[in-house]
Amino acid sequence: MVSILAAKRKKILDLTSAGPTVSENDIKSRLVAYASDQSNSSVEKSAIIGDVPVRQLRSDDNGVLRGDALLTAVKEDLAKGLIPCCLVATLGTTGTCAFDNLEELGPICQEYNIWLHVDAAYAGSALLLPEYAHLKRGLEYVDSFAFNAHKWLLTNHDCSAMWVKNANHLTNTFFTDRVYLKHTDAPMNTQSPDYTHWQTPLSRRFRALKLWMTLRSYGLKGLQAYLRKHISLAKKFADLVEKDDRFELVCPPSMGLVCFRLKGDNDLTNQLYERLMSHKQIYIIKASFQGRPFLRFVVTSPETNQCDVAFAWNEISHQSSEMNLPRGSSSVAKRNSTVVTKELTNGHANSITILDGNPIFTEIAKNSNETPHGTYSSIPNGITHGHPTEIPNGSISHILTNLHRVTLHGPELEHIGVDDNLIYDTNDNESSTKRKSNNKLEDLDAILSEKENVLRSSVISIC
């Protein structure tokens, strides 16, 4: 909103300063702004407040706003006597996390004196990563840039950061000359900006402090590791989607976002979404691109790990199976089980039922610090909450309850302990000590590494 208002005021001052050939009201009535058809709803709301019509330009097949679309629109509007004043480009669109082409858009904005604002609310945080340095191309043309630290930079809501090339345009827009606002420093000349004249409110909360604390606490490397973890988890989820022939990716995974849908009629994806919402095991958002509905799986929580990704996918896969969709020969469709026996204590062995078909856990085993022993394959497609199954007191088992449900029962998991990637029976102090020192259950090393995930409920997935 601040950028649109500043762009509007700048255009009015530019045209009226040349001479009184046109009135301010006439200019206001002919102003027009531009944004992609994939832009956030906040752009539309800001334009309503700023009283500047926004023309939504069609993005390409990848959801990217290109230079030719903007140039065509600008020439059309100039021919109609309209006055282009602002373009809101997006780095990381809400629907598919696409990136508008600033290298193409920037020169056009410069040629036609159009304010270029960049909305990087979610994906702006990824500019901390050198592997995404190419996204900075074209930023030299930008007049203002905003991103939300609360979306993907470990900062509590709300915290939005904005950069502006020339702050005088903000002062020209929001300056008000009231007696109770006067002070010794002239707002245009002081080296310490008077933010009262940079915005609509006179004051605001000290949001910068919590962002500063985050930067100081985690440092650049810590924040980069955090972002890369989410990107990696999203790629693992995308791999699961691609290996199931019932699903398709709408676009390549971008940052921590995966956009996917069921193949076939749009109604199938809509049905799946309704099933997921009614069962309330996971929360997911539906969106639409070029008339096709799809589901958005996005990794943004600091607590999200591979088990959560697997749980979400298993719920999605299970609900899809309940729709009785035809299945082909995809790897996820495999239902062959392998029983792996691990001796936890002398004379006591527990059977762990593991099904083929979920490549994410094969990857976990492959990347484990210790090579898995035995016939370790993967976790089944469709592990979800199921009905508890009675197990012998003092033992730990994963039990196959049907073709795509596995449960772990406790009772209430009270006697399950996890320490340093070890699992043991807390009801038996002597044997638990022995297990902790001698039995690492290497096949489940990565899966059972976090206690809070094991104790999440009495009936859980493999975690």
Short mmCIF file of N, CA and C in Angstrom, two decimals, residues 11 30 35 79 84 112 142 168 189 191 194 206 211 269 299 310 312 324 330 353 404 463:
data_model
loop_
_atom_site.label_atom_id
_atom_site.label_comp_id
_atom_site.label_asym_id
_atom_site.label_seq_id
_atom_site.Cartn_x
_atom_site.Cartn_y
_atom_site.Cartn_z
N LYS A 11 3.97 10.19 -9.54
CA LYS A 11 3.51 10.44 -10.91
C LYS A 11 2.78 11.78 -10.99
N ARG A 30 -6.86 9.05 -14.42
CA ARG A 30 -6.31 8.28 -15.54
C ARG A 30 -5.18 7.34 -15.13
N ALA A 35 -0.12 -5.63 -12.20
CA ALA A 35 0.35 -6.75 -11.39
C ALA A 35 0.04 -8.03 -12.14
N ALA A 79 -2.37 4.39 -25.35
CA ALA A 79 -3.22 4.71 -26.50
C ALA A 79 -4.62 5.13 -26.06
N PRO A 84 0.22 5.00 -16.89
CA PRO A 84 0.82 3.93 -16.08
C PRO A 84 1.69 4.53 -14.98
N TYR A 112 9.34 3.85 -19.22
CA TYR A 112 8.05 4.53 -19.15
C TYR A 112 7.81 5.19 -17.79
N VAL A 142 14.60 -1.80 -9.25
CA VAL A 142 13.50 -1.76 -8.28
C VAL A 142 13.48 -0.44 -7.51
N ASN A 168 12.63 10.08 -0.14
CA ASN A 168 11.95 11.36 -0.33
C ASN A 168 10.56 11.18 -0.94
N ASN A 189 15.77 16.96 5.87
CA ASN A 189 17.20 17.19 5.93
C ASN A 189 17.92 16.36 6.99
N GLN A 191 19.64 13.49 9.18
CA GLN A 191 20.28 12.22 8.84
C GLN A 191 19.56 11.05 9.49
N ASP A 194 12.67 10.68 9.97
CA ASP A 194 11.46 10.80 10.78
C ASP A 194 10.41 9.88 10.16
N PHE A 206 7.79 -1.72 17.87
CA PHE A 206 9.22 -1.92 17.60
C PHE A 206 9.44 -3.33 17.05
N LEU A 211 13.39 -9.02 14.84
CA LEU A 211 14.15 -9.44 13.68
C LEU A 211 15.65 -9.34 13.96
N THR A 269 -9.37 -33.86 -7.53
CA THR A 269 -8.56 -33.08 -6.59
C THR A 269 -9.44 -32.38 -5.57
N VAL A 299 6.46 -26.30 3.48
CA VAL A 299 7.24 -26.53 4.70
C VAL A 299 7.70 -25.17 5.23
N ALA A 310 6.50 -37.52 5.85
CA ALA A 310 5.99 -38.86 5.57
C ALA A 310 4.56 -39.02 6.07
N ALA A 312 2.29 -36.70 6.46
CA ALA A 312 1.39 -35.95 5.58
C ALA A 312 1.16 -36.70 4.28
N ASN A 324 -10.82 -45.06 -4.22
CA ASN A 324 -10.83 -46.17 -5.17
C ASN A 324 -10.36 -45.76 -6.56
N SER A 330 3.27 -47.82 -10.27
CA SER A 330 4.19 -46.92 -9.58
C SER A 330 4.80 -47.61 -8.37
N THR A 353 7.29 -54.57 11.24
CA THR A 353 6.74 -54.79 9.91
C THR A 353 6.93 -53.54 9.07
N HIS A 404 -2.66 -50.66 4.38
CA HIS A 404 -1.92 -49.41 4.44
C HIS A 404 -2.09 -48.71 5.76
N CYS A 463 7.11 -42.98 13.18
CA CYS A 463 7.91 -42.16 14.11
C CYS A 463 7.72 -42.64 15.53
#
